[in-house]
mmCIF file of C-alpha atoms and ligand atoms in Angstrom:
data_model
loop_
_atom_site.group_PDB
_atom_site.id
_atom_site.type_symbol
_atom_site.label_atom_id
_atom_site.label_comp_id
_atom_site.label_asym_id
_atom_site.label_seq_id
_atom_site.Cartn_x
_atom_site.Cartn_y
_atom_site.Cartn_z
ATOM 1 C CA MET A 14 14.286 -13.833 1.983
ATOM 2 C CA HIS A 15 15.272 -13.123 5.279
ATOM 3 C CA PRO A 16 16.038 -15.982 8.221
ATOM 4 C CA THR A 17 13.154 -16.787 9.822
ATOM 5 C CA SER A 18 12.326 -14.663 13.232
ATOM 6 C CA THR A 19 12.386 -16.508 16.756
ATOM 7 C CA LEU A 20 10.523 -13.419 18.215
ATOM 8 C CA SER A 21 6.774 -13.461 19.991
ATOM 9 C CA PRO A 22 4.972 -10.457 18.539
ATOM 10 C CA ALA A 23 5.093 -8.107 21.845
ATOM 11 C CA LEU A 24 2.325 -5.565 20.341
ATOM 12 C CA ILE A 25 -0.717 -7.497 20.475
ATOM 13 C CA ASP A 26 -3.775 -5.354 20.285
ATOM 14 C CA SER A 27 -7.310 -5.845 22.495
ATOM 15 C CA PHE A 28 -9.122 -7.927 20.230
ATOM 16 C CA GLY A 29 -6.079 -10.305 20.224
ATOM 17 C CA ARG A 30 -4.553 -9.605 16.905
ATOM 18 C CA ALA A 31 -0.817 -9.947 17.478
ATOM 19 C CA ILE A 32 0.052 -6.851 14.595
ATOM 20 C CA THR A 33 3.808 -7.905 12.900
ATOM 21 C CA TYR A 34 2.726 -6.432 9.347
ATOM 22 C CA VAL A 35 3.546 -1.984 9.109
ATOM 23 C CA ARG A 36 3.360 0.473 6.389
ATOM 24 C CA LEU A 37 5.185 2.990 6.854
ATOM 25 C CA SER A 38 4.974 6.025 4.790
ATOM 26 C CA VAL A 39 7.880 7.743 3.794
ATOM 27 C CA THR A 40 6.675 11.019 2.066
ATOM 28 C CA ASP A 41 3.384 12.969 1.801
ATOM 29 C CA ARG A 42 4.024 13.855 -1.949
ATOM 30 C CA CYS A 43 3.604 11.896 -5.534
ATOM 31 C CA ASP A 44 4.450 12.443 -9.071
ATOM 32 C CA LEU A 45 1.146 12.189 -9.451
ATOM 33 C CA ARG A 46 -1.850 12.964 -8.466
ATOM 34 C CA CYS A 47 -4.711 10.146 -9.785
ATOM 35 C CA ILE A 48 -8.179 10.738 -9.242
ATOM 36 C CA TYR A 49 -9.101 8.779 -5.786
ATOM 37 C CA CYS A 50 -5.621 9.323 -4.089
ATOM 38 C CA MET A 51 -5.474 13.252 -4.279
ATOM 39 C CA ALA A 52 -6.842 16.497 -5.000
ATOM 40 C CA GLU A 53 -5.736 17.997 -8.002
ATOM 41 C CA ASP A 54 -4.326 21.122 -5.846
ATOM 42 C CA MET A 55 -2.526 19.446 -2.989
ATOM 43 C CA THR A 56 -0.220 21.182 -0.669
ATOM 44 C CA PHE A 57 2.593 19.279 1.029
ATOM 45 C CA LEU A 58 3.495 18.786 4.012
ATOM 46 C CA PRO A 59 7.291 21.599 4.616
ATOM 47 C CA ARG A 60 9.759 18.774 4.938
ATOM 48 C CA ALA A 61 10.426 19.280 8.707
ATOM 49 C CA GLN A 62 7.258 17.896 9.467
ATOM 50 C CA VAL A 63 8.764 14.520 7.782
ATOM 51 C CA LEU A 64 10.772 11.614 9.919
ATOM 52 C CA SER A 65 14.316 12.162 8.793
ATOM 53 C CA ILE A 66 15.989 8.355 7.135
ATOM 54 C CA GLU A 67 17.753 8.343 10.329
ATOM 55 C CA GLU A 68 14.278 8.432 12.139
ATOM 56 C CA LEU A 69 12.604 6.246 9.451
ATOM 57 C CA ALA A 70 15.331 3.685 10.234
ATOM 58 C CA MET A 71 15.317 3.304 14.043
ATOM 59 C CA LEU A 72 11.525 3.322 13.636
ATOM 60 C CA GLY A 73 12.021 -0.121 10.985
ATOM 61 C CA LYS A 74 14.421 -1.251 13.777
ATOM 62 C CA THR A 75 12.194 -0.628 17.048
ATOM 63 C CA LEU A 76 9.711 -2.588 15.296
ATOM 64 C CA CYS A 77 11.115 -5.385 13.909
ATOM 65 C CA GLU A 78 12.354 -5.748 17.482
ATOM 66 C CA LEU A 79 8.803 -5.519 19.140
ATOM 67 C CA GLY A 80 8.036 -8.828 16.836
ATOM 68 C CA VAL A 81 7.292 -7.066 13.457
ATOM 69 C CA THR A 82 8.456 -9.331 10.385
ATOM 70 C CA LYS A 83 7.585 -7.112 7.311
ATOM 71 C CA LEU A 84 7.544 -3.439 6.191
ATOM 72 C CA ARG A 85 5.482 -2.421 3.236
ATOM 73 C CA ILE A 86 6.956 0.756 2.373
ATOM 74 C CA THR A 87 4.586 3.457 0.391
ATOM 75 C CA GLY A 88 3.962 6.619 0.613
ATOM 76 C CA GLY A 89 2.546 9.451 -1.470
ATOM 77 C CA GLU A 90 5.260 8.110 -4.034
ATOM 78 C CA PRO A 91 8.622 6.531 -2.327
ATOM 79 C CA LEU A 92 10.830 6.619 -5.169
ATOM 80 C CA ILE A 93 10.956 10.384 -4.785
ATOM 81 C CA ARG A 94 12.351 10.606 -1.278
ATOM 82 C CA GLY A 95 15.437 11.231 -0.961
ATOM 83 C CA GLY A 96 17.441 8.608 0.305
ATOM 84 C CA ILE A 97 14.909 6.248 -0.270
ATOM 85 C CA VAL A 98 17.323 3.798 -1.376
ATOM 86 C CA GLU A 99 20.111 3.848 1.393
ATOM 87 C CA LEU A 100 17.169 4.046 3.832
ATOM 88 C CA MET A 101 16.171 0.533 2.463
ATOM 89 C CA GLN A 102 19.806 -0.772 2.701
ATOM 90 C CA GLN A 103 19.695 0.005 6.548
ATOM 91 C CA LEU A 104 16.251 -1.499 6.558
ATOM 92 C CA GLY A 105 17.379 -4.377 4.694
ATOM 93 C CA GLN A 106 20.260 -5.151 7.501
ATOM 94 C CA ILE A 107 17.860 -5.227 10.790
ATOM 95 C CA PRO A 108 18.360 -9.767 11.388
ATOM 96 C CA GLN A 109 14.231 -10.446 12.392
ATOM 97 C CA LEU A 110 12.295 -8.300 9.547
ATOM 98 C CA GLN A 111 11.471 -11.357 6.975
ATOM 99 C CA GLU A 112 10.240 -9.491 4.361
ATOM 100 C CA LEU A 113 10.621 -5.825 2.729
ATOM 101 C CA CYS A 114 7.951 -4.662 0.368
ATOM 102 C CA LEU A 115 7.718 -2.042 -1.427
ATOM 103 C CA THR A 116 4.776 0.129 -2.694
ATOM 104 C CA THR A 117 5.450 2.180 -5.936
ATOM 105 C CA ASN A 118 3.185 4.334 -8.634
ATOM 106 C CA GLY A 119 6.317 2.341 -10.804
ATOM 107 C CA THR A 120 7.339 6.052 -12.677
ATOM 108 C CA HIS A 121 10.987 6.228 -11.419
ATOM 109 C CA LEU A 122 12.217 2.296 -10.874
ATOM 110 C CA ALA A 123 13.539 1.778 -14.050
ATOM 111 C CA GLN A 124 16.543 3.673 -12.626
ATOM 112 C CA HIS A 125 15.998 1.944 -9.048
ATOM 113 C CA ALA A 126 15.315 -1.656 -9.699
ATOM 114 C CA GLN A 127 18.677 -3.396 -9.842
ATOM 115 C CA ALA A 128 19.822 -0.274 -6.095
ATOM 116 C CA LEU A 129 17.093 -1.539 -4.087
ATOM 117 C CA LYS A 130 16.949 -5.517 -4.917
ATOM 118 C CA ASP A 131 20.542 -6.280 -3.858
ATOM 119 C CA ALA A 132 19.181 -3.634 -0.661
ATOM 120 C CA GLY A 133 17.556 -6.371 -0.074
ATOM 121 C CA VAL A 134 13.245 -5.537 -1.479
ATOM 122 C CA ASP A 135 11.924 -8.658 -1.138
ATOM 123 C CA ARG A 136 9.058 -7.821 -3.071
ATOM 124 C CA ILE A 137 7.301 -5.236 -4.980
ATOM 125 C CA ASN A 138 3.286 -3.905 -5.451
ATOM 126 C CA ILE A 139 3.335 -1.477 -8.296
ATOM 127 C CA SER A 140 0.264 0.316 -9.376
ATOM 128 C CA LEU A 141 -0.820 0.372 -12.886
ATOM 129 C CA ASP A 142 -5.034 1.099 -13.183
ATOM 130 C CA THR A 143 -5.171 0.690 -16.584
ATOM 131 C CA LEU A 144 -3.084 -0.369 -20.211
ATOM 132 C CA LYS A 145 -4.063 2.461 -21.911
ATOM 133 C CA PRO A 146 -2.245 5.403 -22.658
ATOM 134 C CA LEU A 147 -4.405 8.151 -22.378
ATOM 135 C CA ARG A 148 -6.353 6.502 -19.800
ATOM 136 C CA PHE A 149 -3.695 6.191 -17.665
ATOM 137 C CA LYS A 150 -2.808 9.984 -18.193
ATOM 138 C CA GLN A 151 -7.135 10.495 -17.572
ATOM 139 C CA LEU A 152 -6.458 8.711 -14.412
ATOM 140 C CA THR A 153 -3.385 9.961 -13.131
ATOM 141 C CA ARG A 154 -4.057 13.331 -14.202
ATOM 142 C CA PHE A 155 -0.604 13.549 -16.257
ATOM 143 C CA GLY A 156 1.315 10.409 -16.196
ATOM 144 C CA ASP A 157 3.128 8.623 -18.539
ATOM 145 C CA ILE A 158 2.785 5.127 -19.184
ATOM 146 C CA ASN A 159 5.465 4.049 -20.869
ATOM 147 C CA GLN A 160 8.112 5.114 -17.367
ATOM 148 C CA VAL A 161 5.615 2.731 -15.916
ATOM 149 C CA PHE A 162 5.831 -0.253 -18.507
ATOM 150 C CA ALA A 163 9.856 0.364 -17.902
ATOM 151 C CA GLY A 164 9.870 -0.103 -14.556
ATOM 152 C CA ILE A 165 8.088 -4.033 -14.583
ATOM 153 C CA LYS A 166 10.754 -4.889 -16.525
ATOM 154 C CA ALA A 167 13.552 -3.081 -15.092
ATOM 155 C CA ALA A 168 11.812 -4.591 -11.485
ATOM 156 C CA GLN A 169 11.562 -8.585 -13.960
ATOM 157 C CA ALA A 170 14.819 -7.356 -14.949
ATOM 158 C CA ALA A 171 16.763 -6.935 -11.780
ATOM 159 C CA GLY A 172 14.970 -10.606 -10.385
ATOM 160 C CA PHE A 173 12.081 -9.436 -8.445
ATOM 161 C CA GLN A 174 10.125 -12.129 -7.668
ATOM 162 C CA HIS A 175 6.053 -11.893 -7.437
ATOM 163 C CA ILE A 176 5.491 -8.615 -8.599
ATOM 164 C CA LYS A 177 2.088 -7.330 -8.502
ATOM 165 C CA LEU A 178 0.616 -5.227 -9.649
ATOM 166 C CA ASN A 179 -1.837 -3.356 -8.184
ATOM 167 C CA CYS A 180 -5.476 -2.017 -9.484
ATOM 168 C CA VAL A 181 -8.176 0.923 -8.400
ATOM 169 C CA ALA A 182 -10.960 -0.658 -9.709
ATOM 170 C CA LEU A 183 -13.601 2.794 -11.148
ATOM 171 C CA LYS A 184 -17.049 2.039 -12.578
ATOM 172 C CA HIS A 185 -16.719 4.417 -15.251
ATOM 173 C CA TYR A 186 -13.061 4.554 -15.924
ATOM 174 C CA ASN A 187 -10.970 1.501 -15.787
ATOM 175 C CA ALA A 188 -13.747 -2.125 -14.342
ATOM 176 C CA ASP A 189 -14.202 -2.833 -18.330
ATOM 177 C CA GLU A 190 -10.561 -3.487 -18.389
ATOM 178 C CA ALA A 191 -10.232 -6.390 -15.877
ATOM 179 C CA PRO A 192 -10.125 -9.257 -18.400
ATOM 180 C CA GLU A 193 -7.178 -7.373 -19.990
ATOM 181 C CA LEU A 194 -5.344 -6.448 -17.067
ATOM 182 C CA VAL A 195 -5.474 -9.924 -15.614
ATOM 183 C CA ARG A 196 -4.517 -11.078 -18.813
ATOM 184 C CA PHE A 197 -0.908 -9.154 -19.250
ATOM 185 C CA ALA A 198 -0.595 -9.701 -15.583
ATOM 186 C CA LEU A 199 -0.763 -13.646 -16.913
ATOM 187 C CA GLY A 200 1.415 -13.269 -20.019
ATOM 188 C CA GLU A 201 4.310 -10.909 -17.778
ATOM 189 C CA GLY A 202 3.889 -13.775 -15.039
ATOM 190 C CA LEU A 203 3.151 -11.109 -12.525
ATOM 191 C CA ASP A 204 0.303 -11.162 -9.812
ATOM 192 C CA ILE A 205 -3.023 -8.320 -9.533
ATOM 193 C CA SER A 206 -5.017 -7.109 -7.291
ATOM 194 C CA PHE A 207 -8.096 -5.087 -7.705
ATOM 195 C CA ILE A 208 -8.941 -3.183 -4.794
ATOM 196 C CA GLU A 209 -12.265 -1.187 -3.977
ATOM 197 C CA GLU A 210 -12.194 2.013 -3.748
ATOM 198 C CA MET A 211 -12.039 3.088 0.172
ATOM 199 C CA PRO A 212 -13.644 6.523 0.760
ATOM 200 C CA LEU A 213 -10.099 8.258 2.165
ATOM 201 C CA GLY A 214 -9.789 12.117 2.046
ATOM 202 C CA LYS A 215 -12.861 14.474 -0.145
ATOM 203 C CA ILE A 216 -12.217 15.092 -3.627
ATOM 204 C CA ASN A 217 -14.251 17.747 -5.343
ATOM 205 C CA GLY A 218 -15.835 16.478 -9.093
ATOM 206 C CA HIS A 219 -15.535 12.390 -7.802
ATOM 207 C CA GLY A 220 -17.945 10.994 -6.331
ATOM 208 C CA ARG A 221 -16.592 7.798 -5.356
ATOM 209 C CA ALA A 222 -19.963 6.124 -4.239
ATOM 210 C CA ALA A 223 -20.684 6.501 -7.798
ATOM 211 C CA GLU A 224 -17.588 4.956 -9.377
ATOM 212 C CA PHE A 225 -18.380 2.150 -6.842
ATOM 213 C CA VAL A 226 -17.527 -1.515 -7.558
ATOM 214 C CA SER A 227 -17.666 -4.551 -6.268
ATOM 215 C CA SER A 228 -15.082 -7.409 -6.521
ATOM 216 C CA ALA A 229 -18.022 -9.881 -7.339
ATOM 217 C CA GLU A 230 -18.904 -7.573 -9.704
ATOM 218 C CA LEU A 231 -15.072 -7.717 -11.189
ATOM 219 C CA ARG A 232 -14.222 -11.376 -10.860
ATOM 220 C CA GLU A 233 -17.690 -11.534 -12.664
ATOM 221 C CA GLN A 234 -16.389 -9.927 -15.389
ATOM 222 C CA ILE A 235 -13.486 -11.258 -15.308
ATOM 223 C CA GLY A 236 -14.693 -14.937 -15.658
ATOM 224 C CA LYS A 237 -16.418 -14.323 -18.306
ATOM 225 C CA HIS A 238 -12.911 -14.235 -20.286
ATOM 226 C CA ILE A 239 -11.186 -16.446 -18.057
ATOM 227 C CA ALA A 240 -12.310 -19.055 -15.403
ATOM 228 C CA LEU A 241 -10.933 -18.482 -12.319
ATOM 229 C CA GLU A 242 -10.844 -20.645 -8.947
ATOM 230 C CA PRO A 243 -10.521 -19.578 -5.286
ATOM 231 C CA ILE A 244 -7.588 -20.533 -3.653
ATOM 232 C CA SER A 245 -6.835 -20.276 0.068
ATOM 233 C CA THR A 246 -2.816 -18.490 -0.171
ATOM 234 C CA ASP A 247 -2.966 -15.992 2.315
ATOM 235 C CA THR A 248 0.448 -13.491 2.181
ATOM 236 C CA GLY A 249 -0.235 -11.654 5.078
ATOM 237 C CA GLY A 250 -2.406 -9.159 3.495
ATOM 238 C CA PRO A 251 -5.832 -8.383 3.014
ATOM 239 C CA SER A 252 -6.119 -9.783 -0.579
ATOM 240 C CA ARG A 253 -8.218 -12.811 -1.774
ATOM 241 C CA TYR A 254 -6.829 -15.025 -3.580
ATOM 242 C CA TRP A 255 -8.274 -17.198 -7.638
ATOM 243 C CA ARG A 256 -6.217 -18.622 -9.753
ATOM 244 C CA ALA A 257 -6.617 -19.231 -13.654
ATOM 245 C CA ALA A 258 -6.044 -22.858 -15.167
ATOM 246 C CA GLY A 259 -2.462 -23.221 -15.742
ATOM 247 C CA PHE A 260 -0.657 -20.107 -14.414
ATOM 248 C CA GLU A 261 0.866 -19.496 -11.906
ATOM 249 C CA SER A 262 -0.187 -15.614 -11.109
ATOM 250 C CA LEU A 263 -2.132 -15.229 -8.213
ATOM 251 C CA ILE A 264 -5.486 -12.875 -8.158
ATOM 252 C CA GLY A 265 -6.350 -11.019 -5.748
ATOM 253 C CA PHE A 266 -9.494 -9.291 -4.964
ATOM 254 C CA ILE A 267 -9.331 -6.701 -1.663
ATOM 255 C CA SER A 268 -13.051 -5.733 -0.259
ATOM 256 C CA PRO A 269 -12.661 -2.972 2.005
ATOM 257 C CA HIS A 270 -16.615 -2.847 1.462
ATOM 258 C CA SER A 271 -17.852 -6.174 -0.146
ATOM 259 C CA GLU A 272 -15.897 -8.623 2.337
ATOM 260 C CA ASN A 273 -14.503 -7.545 5.456
ATOM 261 C CA PHE A 274 -11.535 -8.744 6.374
ATOM 262 C CA CYS A 275 -10.886 -6.533 9.879
ATOM 263 C CA SER A 276 -10.542 -10.248 12.029
ATOM 264 C CA SER A 277 -7.364 -10.730 10.225
ATOM 265 C CA CYS A 278 -6.581 -7.429 10.610
ATOM 266 C CA ASN A 279 -2.772 -7.763 11.545
ATOM 267 C CA ARG A 280 -1.558 -4.033 10.191
ATOM 268 C CA VAL A 281 -1.024 -0.467 11.339
ATOM 269 C CA ARG A 282 0.353 2.000 9.592
ATOM 270 C CA VAL A 283 2.259 5.058 9.944
ATOM 271 C CA THR A 284 2.221 8.095 8.210
ATOM 272 C CA ALA A 285 5.501 10.287 6.709
ATOM 273 C CA THR A 286 5.422 12.318 9.866
ATOM 274 C CA GLY A 287 5.246 9.895 12.160
ATOM 275 C CA LYS A 288 1.720 9.371 13.347
ATOM 276 C CA LEU A 289 1.098 6.271 14.627
ATOM 277 C CA ILE A 290 -2.589 5.237 12.527
ATOM 278 C CA LEU A 291 -3.784 2.365 14.055
ATOM 279 C CA CYS A 292 -6.501 1.457 11.552
ATOM 280 C CA LEU A 293 -7.459 2.606 8.170
ATOM 281 C CA GLY A 294 -10.702 3.742 8.564
ATOM 282 C CA GLN A 295 -10.575 4.510 12.240
ATOM 283 C CA GLU A 296 -8.756 8.768 13.660
ATOM 284 C CA ASN A 297 -7.194 6.269 16.493
ATOM 285 C CA SER A 298 -3.285 8.147 16.951
ATOM 286 C CA ALA A 299 0.030 8.211 18.014
ATOM 287 C CA ASP A 300 2.594 10.459 18.075
ATOM 288 C CA LEU A 301 5.537 8.957 17.837
ATOM 289 C CA ARG A 302 7.580 11.642 15.983
ATOM 290 C CA SER A 303 7.568 13.358 19.351
ATOM 291 C CA ALA A 304 8.748 10.892 20.827
ATOM 292 C CA MET A 305 11.277 10.387 19.349
ATOM 293 C CA ARG A 306 12.143 14.281 18.914
ATOM 294 C CA ASN A 307 11.148 15.055 22.468
ATOM 295 C CA ASN A 308 13.590 12.588 24.674
ATOM 296 C CA PRO A 309 16.737 12.182 25.441
ATOM 297 C CA GLU A 310 16.260 8.290 25.092
ATOM 298 C CA PRO A 311 14.324 8.048 21.841
ATOM 299 C CA GLU A 312 14.648 4.540 20.957
ATOM 300 C CA ALA A 313 13.608 3.560 24.568
ATOM 301 C CA ALA A 314 10.975 6.650 24.282
ATOM 302 C CA LEU A 315 9.064 4.863 20.890
ATOM 303 C CA ARG A 316 8.743 1.272 21.812
ATOM 304 C CA GLU A 317 7.032 2.674 25.268
ATOM 305 C CA THR A 318 4.600 4.634 22.860
ATOM 306 C CA LEU A 319 4.354 1.694 20.538
ATOM 307 C CA LEU A 320 3.516 -0.808 22.900
ATOM 308 C CA ASN A 321 0.885 2.087 24.569
ATOM 309 C CA ALA A 322 -0.990 2.671 22.193
ATOM 310 C CA ILE A 323 -1.728 -0.807 20.299
ATOM 311 C CA VAL A 324 -4.416 -2.069 22.747
ATOM 312 C CA HIS A 325 -5.914 1.251 20.989
ATOM 313 C CA LYS A 326 -6.138 -0.155 17.722
ATOM 314 C CA PRO A 327 -10.664 -0.186 16.878
ATOM 315 C CA GLU A 328 -12.161 -4.011 15.889
ATOM 316 C CA LYS A 329 -12.966 -2.524 12.191
ATOM 317 C CA HIS A 330 -13.480 -0.127 10.013
ATOM 318 C CA ASP A 331 -16.816 1.034 9.260
ATOM 319 C CA PHE A 332 -16.908 2.616 5.215
ATOM 320 C CA ASP A 333 -19.559 4.174 3.967
ATOM 321 C CA LEU A 334 -19.666 5.446 0.837
ATOM 322 C CA ALA A 335 -23.524 6.498 1.157
ATOM 323 C CA ASP A 336 -22.166 9.152 3.233
ATOM 324 C CA GLU A 337 -19.617 12.448 3.575
ATOM 325 C CA PRO A 338 -15.901 10.749 3.820
ATOM 326 C CA GLN A 339 -15.495 10.851 7.819
ATOM 327 C CA ILE A 340 -11.793 10.243 7.136
ATOM 328 C CA LEU A 341 -10.082 12.802 6.179
ATOM 329 C CA ARG A 342 -7.240 12.067 5.195
ATOM 330 C CA PHE A 343 -6.056 10.817 1.752
ATOM 331 C CA MET A 344 -4.697 7.548 0.875
ATOM 332 C CA SER A 345 -1.380 9.785 -0.055
ATOM 333 C CA MET A 346 -1.493 11.167 3.950
ATOM 334 C CA THR A 347 -1.996 7.829 5.153
ATOM 335 C CA GLY A 348 0.273 5.957 3.411
ATOM 336 C CA GLY A 349 -1.082 3.016 1.098
HETATM 337 N N1 SAM B 7 2.394 6.139 -4.812
HETATM 338 C C1 SAM B 7 2.396 4.459 -4.668
HETATM 339 C C2 SAM B 7 1.324 3.761 -5.766
HETATM 340 O O1 SAM B 7 0.983 4.322 -6.459
HETATM 341 O O2 SAM B 7 1.776 2.641 -5.530
HETATM 342 C C3 SAM B 7 2.551 3.982 -3.214
HETATM 343 C C4 SAM B 7 1.469 4.981 -2.404
HETATM 344 S S1 SAM B 7 -0.849 4.812 -2.421
HETATM 345 C C5 SAM B 7 -1.387 5.778 -1.715
HETATM 346 C C6 SAM B 7 -0.777 2.719 -2.271
HETATM 347 C C7 SAM B 7 -2.102 2.441 -3.040
HETATM 348 O O3 SAM B 7 -3.316 3.098 -2.592
HETATM 349 C C8 SAM B 7 -1.670 2.678 -4.451
HETATM 350 O O4 SAM B 7 -1.984 1.255 -5.112
HETATM 351 C C9 SAM B 7 -3.285 3.570 -4.334
HETATM 352 O O5 SAM B 7 -3.839 2.874 -5.761
HETATM 353 C C10 SAM B 7 -3.916 2.806 -3.885
HETATM 354 N N2 SAM B 7 -4.611 3.831 -3.164
HETATM 355 C C11 SAM B 7 -4.569 5.750 -2.720
HETATM 356 N N3 SAM B 7 -5.866 6.045 -2.651
HETATM 357 C C12 SAM B 7 -6.959 4.859 -2.443
HETATM 358 C C13 SAM B 7 -8.247 5.145 -2.608
HETATM 359 N N4 SAM B 7 -8.693 6.005 -1.121
HETATM 360 N N5 SAM B 7 -8.903 3.938 -2.367
HETATM 361 C C14 SAM B 7 -8.034 2.153 -2.485
HETATM 362 N N6 SAM B 7 -6.999 2.141 -2.717
HETATM 363 C C15 SAM B 7 -5.995 3.968 -2.838
HETATM 364 FE FE1 SF4 B 8 0.734 9.136 -6.402
HETATM 365 FE FE2 SF4 B 8 0.457 6.627 -5.416
HETATM 366 FE FE3 SF4 B 8 -1.982 8.485 -4.277
HETATM 367 FE FE4 SF4 B 8 -1.508 7.624 -7.616
HETATM 368 S S1 SF4 B 8 -1.876 6.375 -5.717
HETATM 369 S S2 SF4 B 8 -1.513 9.751 -6.275
HETATM 370 S S3 SF4 B 8 0.655 7.339 -7.682
HETATM 371 S S4 SF4 B 8 0.196 8.055 -4.327
#
């Protein structure tokens, strides 16, 4: 953990919410094709459109100078981005940053866990929707679950605390496994969060409404096997937490549909192309890449663009599963 920042936040939106948490996507590419996240046949961005490692480092530093204290590096799959460890090393040295976090699918974590820990990464979230190898292959279209298990082990061995599993629950694919996944997390001393699927991008053959399962349904199902107690822990993200008696693990639920969390939103996202996305469920954005590339003083231009944009952060998202997706960006483009 880094020293506590004394800087007061400069990024305050028109509803008085201070933006202290940024999720930064470092690539739109991925080595998996999770059925709820990507189409099977994806066209990825040309390299020149993606922010360079130097631009990402400048962006991280500038955001923290404006009061951001938590950065989460995501994608696509961040661990397949060339230079990712060097980026983490640079971000890890930003004095104002209190938490440097990573979200990964875990397939390349075994190789990188120790270097990430040494670079100053504080927390890792690992996506894991099932414990069953065949189901994993089906959900990711071709992944090998053993790589993820090896990644979890490597992160534990490197000394990461509070490793969290992220599980998107789908009615006909993995919702029945929720109690098993919780049992696995408890046994390994991991936290786990279940996520309601969000309608981001259109994916042929995948019906989001048909797959919807609410956090309340999952809790009820888990509760038949493991008694859960709600707790007031806040880790600065959208999860609400429960705990199983006798265990330290946090069991979280991210419920964009059934338990709207927008009023306490403290975060924005930046896509791999440097687009500032002010709300996951709305289109409002600002072009940070142009600010950095088309100005003689890129840091000053970046600051100004960020300060001007933040007042346009929308009040809330408005997801509607019954309708066609209104947000045409895939989660992998936005940075989940
Ligand atoms: N590739 C990394 C991973 O899978 O952890 C990082 C990027 S991924 C887009 C980040 C998170 O978003 C994952 O936990 C994934 O399960 C989640 N996600 C992707 N598409 C989603 C959707 N449509 N609704 C809800 N969560 C989604
Ligand atoms: Fe890749 Fe992560 Fe999307 Fe799965 S959820 S396809 S691992 S970016």
